[in-house]
Amino acid sequence: MEGDPMRYPMRYREAVIEKTLVIVALSAIAVLGLIILFIFKEGSPIMARIGVIRFIAGAKWAPSRGVFGILPMIWGSIWVTLGALIIGVPLGLACAIFLAEMAPARASAILKPAVELLAGIPSVVYGFIGLVVLVPFIRRWFGGPGFSVLAAAIVLGIMILPTIISISFDAFKAVPVAYRDGMLALGATRWQAIRMVILPAARPGIVAAVILGMGRAVGETMAVIMVAGNATKIPSSILAPVRTLTSNIALEMGYAAGEHREALFATGIVLFVVIALLNLTARLFATGGRVAR
Amino acid sequence: MRRVSSTFSRITLQAAPRVARFLFIIFIIGLALAALGGCGLRRGRPDVGGAHQSITLAGSTSVQPFAELLADEFMKSHPGIIVNVQGGGSSAGARAALTGVAQIGMLSRELEGEEKSLHRIVIARDAIAIVVHPSNPIDDLSVAQIRAIFAGEITNWSQVGGPHREIHVVSREEGSGTRGSFDEMIMGSAEVTPGAVVQDSNGAVRETVAGDPSAIGYLSLGLVDKRVKGVRISGVAPTVANVERGAYGIVRPFLFATRGRPGEAAQEFIDFALSRAGQRLLAAEGLVPVARD
């Protein structure tokens, strides 16, 4: 009733604001598009020249000699990420189950923000702690130079905890209360209820949490450079130094010119494809979950 | 009448902030466009800083700490000029000078390829020291031994007369000036083993070697301190005196590079670096002054 006399100006304003927002939203996509375009424009010529297979499967990286093979870095990323998941996933899931199903309200009021705070710590801080605490520890007690797959995996395992905890926590919370109550009413213990009903029902969410954590681990750079040792060799053990795809770009970008620079952009392409695939998978699982519910 | 006027005033009161917000958004967009337009105009115009002129140095992380020292002293005596010193590495320094991002590029190696078009000023010479942990009994190595160690042919300290302990080789990333000089002066056609731990600065190499009794690395002589031990090379200790005598052979130039003739402020800074005061400052920090009297 009140809006009646001003219907026209309201509509007008709304339309303008709506269009402005559309433009802003599109510009975000445009930025993404430009980045993709730029990476591919800079990186694809050398991939074409060397050959995609030789670039990806080449085991030797010696830019000053014009040899560009990123297989050691691909393996590096795989090992480090796998290690981070082995450490981060059980810890993160256990923590999320506790928070969602068992923790008294007071404990979860403290723990939840604490976990979120963990996500806010800059990666260079994780890296620094890894460098001064973890690397000497590994060198002293396990041998090797200390800079290793193990050090990077532990640091990353801790760094992906917040991602895994908060997403799987939401997945647990989204399981209808009636499921759990029904289970308990049937005489199941709390652990049986969690294991037989809640975990399976939350599975898509858990998978999404793991994949997003994986994405974080693959993409992390600074902390990894500081503790991984950055050797351009496929690691022979978890105590050997290793270089990941992201470290390769960050380490040499400042120096690189010509072909070397192109090769780093090509590394970026590989990284981009890997992360895009991971996100796509996560999205598939996440929507799959919603449909099932 | 009264009712109409009150409705009217309510409308304007409600609408005012919205209109203001809308205008504000337009204003911001306008600003952004203006800034975009301005970018094109500003490029290439010389620095007109009014009372304060500023010069930017960028490049080698080996030269950086010394340039910072020079800059501090220089700014004391030239209050009207602000000197910014940035890292990035030799190649980035040359590129910054070529593109005009920095007035002076800093390099810890000779100019190569298209960099040769830059104006080259040697401000000092620097030796590269081969360093080991202070507890390591080895204190003399031949160039051939060093080459074999870094190439990964000698992998145990016992092979060069030390304790039975695996050697942890610490190197620098491809493109680094220190790495370039090391490759050229020590490695020749041999390659640094891909299994080497790669650190991205002189400081990081020093920290790594200082913390690992099995490590060997190389870094700028000016940055060697008590926490690491510089080994003698075929009997010649890495000292400034030995470099000046020409006895210690692993020496490289520290360069300032400018595109064409440097600007007035930049020239003053270069003159200061080459002056007796500037050279004494560099010599006190362990660099070898360029003979110039």
mmCIF file of C-alpha atoms in Angstrom, chain B residues 128-233:
data_model
loop_
_atom_site.group_PDB
_atom_site.id
_atom_site.type_symbol
_atom_site.label_atom_id
_atom_site.label_comp_id
_atom_site.label_asym_id
_atom_site.label_seq_id
_atom_site.Cartn_x
_atom_site.Cartn_y
_atom_site.Cartn_z
ATOM 1 C CA ILE B 128 81.522 -17.429 -2.775
ATOM 2 C CA ALA B 129 82.421 -19.451 0.279
ATOM 3 C CA ILE B 130 81.810 -23.181 0.571
ATOM 4 C CA VAL B 131 80.430 -23.680 4.056
ATOM 5 C CA VAL B 132 79.953 -26.637 6.383
ATOM 6 C CA HIS B 133 78.764 -27.038 9.978
ATOM 7 C CA PRO B 134 81.359 -25.759 12.509
ATOM 8 C CA SER B 135 81.535 -29.220 14.094
ATOM 9 C CA ASN B 136 82.569 -30.790 10.778
ATOM 10 C CA PRO B 137 86.266 -31.791 10.971
ATOM 11 C CA ILE B 138 86.696 -31.180 7.238
ATOM 12 C CA ASP B 139 88.220 -27.785 6.574
ATOM 13 C CA ASP B 140 89.987 -28.164 3.289
ATOM 14 C CA LEU B 141 88.589 -29.400 -0.022
ATOM 15 C CA SER B 142 89.805 -29.244 -3.600
ATOM 16 C CA VAL B 143 87.632 -27.819 -6.361
ATOM 17 C CA ALA B 144 87.373 -31.326 -7.807
ATOM 18 C CA GLN B 145 86.119 -32.684 -4.488
ATOM 19 C CA ILE B 146 83.584 -29.885 -4.148
ATOM 20 C CA ARG B 147 82.383 -30.533 -7.675
ATOM 21 C CA ALA B 148 82.029 -34.259 -6.986
ATOM 22 C CA ILE B 149 80.138 -33.594 -3.746
ATOM 23 C CA PHE B 150 77.676 -31.212 -5.377
ATOM 24 C CA ALA B 151 77.286 -33.476 -8.387
ATOM 25 C CA GLY B 152 76.299 -36.280 -6.046
ATOM 26 C CA GLU B 153 79.282 -38.503 -6.890
ATOM 27 C CA ILE B 154 80.717 -38.237 -3.380
ATOM 28 C CA THR B 155 77.883 -38.884 -0.955
ATOM 29 C CA ASN B 156 79.628 -39.607 2.316
ATOM 30 C CA TRP B 157 81.958 -37.408 4.345
ATOM 31 C CA SER B 158 84.279 -40.401 4.856
ATOM 32 C CA GLN B 159 85.114 -40.255 1.137
ATOM 33 C CA VAL B 160 86.873 -36.924 1.699
ATOM 34 C CA GLY B 161 88.480 -37.906 4.996
ATOM 35 C CA GLY B 162 85.683 -37.040 7.373
ATOM 36 C CA PRO B 163 83.395 -39.049 9.641
ATOM 37 C CA HIS B 164 81.150 -41.752 8.225
ATOM 38 C CA ARG B 165 78.123 -39.604 7.622
ATOM 39 C CA GLU B 166 75.891 -38.975 4.638
ATOM 40 C CA ILE B 167 76.481 -35.598 2.964
ATOM 41 C CA HIS B 168 73.474 -33.278 2.755
ATOM 42 C CA VAL B 169 74.014 -30.986 -0.206
ATOM 43 C CA VAL B 170 72.349 -27.568 0.050
ATOM 44 C CA SER B 171 72.059 -25.560 -3.141
ATOM 45 C CA ARG B 172 70.224 -22.519 -4.493
ATOM 46 C CA GLU B 173 67.366 -22.355 -6.959
ATOM 47 C CA GLU B 174 67.911 -22.103 -10.705
ATOM 48 C CA GLY B 175 68.302 -18.498 -11.803
ATOM 49 C CA SER B 176 69.842 -17.269 -8.577
ATOM 50 C CA GLY B 177 72.984 -15.207 -9.142
ATOM 51 C CA THR B 178 74.880 -17.155 -6.518
ATOM 52 C CA ARG B 179 73.824 -20.431 -8.138
ATOM 53 C CA GLY B 180 74.802 -19.094 -11.548
ATOM 54 C CA SER B 181 78.264 -18.103 -10.365
ATOM 55 C CA PHE B 182 78.714 -21.381 -8.492
ATOM 56 C CA ASP B 183 77.701 -23.404 -11.553
ATOM 57 C CA GLU B 184 80.077 -21.433 -13.712
ATOM 58 C CA MET B 185 83.104 -21.351 -11.424
ATOM 59 C CA ILE B 186 82.910 -24.735 -9.682
ATOM 60 C CA MET B 187 80.604 -27.082 -11.539
ATOM 61 C CA GLY B 188 81.616 -26.299 -15.102
ATOM 62 C CA SER B 189 79.835 -28.859 -17.259
ATOM 63 C CA ALA B 190 78.803 -30.981 -14.262
ATOM 64 C CA GLU B 191 75.357 -30.589 -12.746
ATOM 65 C CA VAL B 192 74.294 -30.052 -9.172
ATOM 66 C CA THR B 193 72.555 -33.232 -8.043
ATOM 67 C CA PRO B 194 68.764 -33.030 -8.243
ATOM 68 C CA GLY B 195 68.665 -34.577 -4.775
ATOM 69 C CA ALA B 196 70.122 -31.409 -3.248
ATOM 70 C CA VAL B 197 68.026 -29.436 -0.810
ATOM 71 C CA VAL B 198 67.214 -26.141 -2.505
ATOM 72 C CA GLN B 199 66.897 -22.992 -0.412
ATOM 73 C CA ASP B 200 65.828 -19.675 -1.820
ATOM 74 C CA SER B 201 68.251 -17.229 -0.206
ATOM 75 C CA ASN B 202 71.770 -16.911 1.168
ATOM 76 C CA GLY B 203 70.276 -16.610 4.643
ATOM 77 C CA ALA B 204 68.263 -19.804 4.294
ATOM 78 C CA VAL B 205 71.336 -21.717 3.100
ATOM 79 C CA ARG B 206 73.287 -20.410 6.094
ATOM 80 C CA GLU B 207 70.504 -21.406 8.519
ATOM 81 C CA THR B 208 70.259 -24.868 6.992
ATOM 82 C CA VAL B 209 73.998 -25.513 7.143
ATOM 83 C CA ALA B 210 74.214 -24.023 10.649
ATOM 84 C CA GLY B 211 71.593 -26.479 11.835
ATOM 85 C CA ASP B 212 72.786 -29.640 10.108
ATOM 86 C CA PRO B 213 76.170 -31.234 10.966
ATOM 87 C CA SER B 214 76.116 -33.196 7.698
ATOM 88 C CA ALA B 215 75.368 -30.286 5.402
ATOM 89 C CA ILE B 216 77.475 -28.465 2.848
ATOM 90 C CA GLY B 217 76.381 -25.328 1.032
ATOM 91 C CA TYR B 218 77.669 -22.219 -0.656
ATOM 92 C CA LEU B 219 76.960 -18.567 -0.048
ATOM 93 C CA SER B 220 78.260 -15.061 -0.387
ATOM 94 C CA LEU B 221 81.459 -14.601 1.631
ATOM 95 C CA GLY B 222 80.078 -11.377 3.072
ATOM 96 C CA LEU B 223 77.269 -13.330 4.701
ATOM 97 C CA VAL B 224 79.372 -16.066 6.305
ATOM 98 C CA ASP B 225 79.277 -15.796 10.087
ATOM 99 C CA LYS B 226 80.346 -17.833 13.112
ATOM 100 C CA ARG B 227 77.491 -20.310 12.804
ATOM 101 C CA VAL B 228 79.010 -21.864 9.683
ATOM 102 C CA LYS B 229 82.566 -22.703 8.684
ATOM 103 C CA GLY B 230 84.031 -21.617 5.354
ATOM 104 C CA VAL B 231 86.279 -24.398 4.056
ATOM 105 C CA ARG B 232 89.693 -23.707 2.546
ATOM 106 C CA ILE B 233 89.941 -24.494 -1.114
#
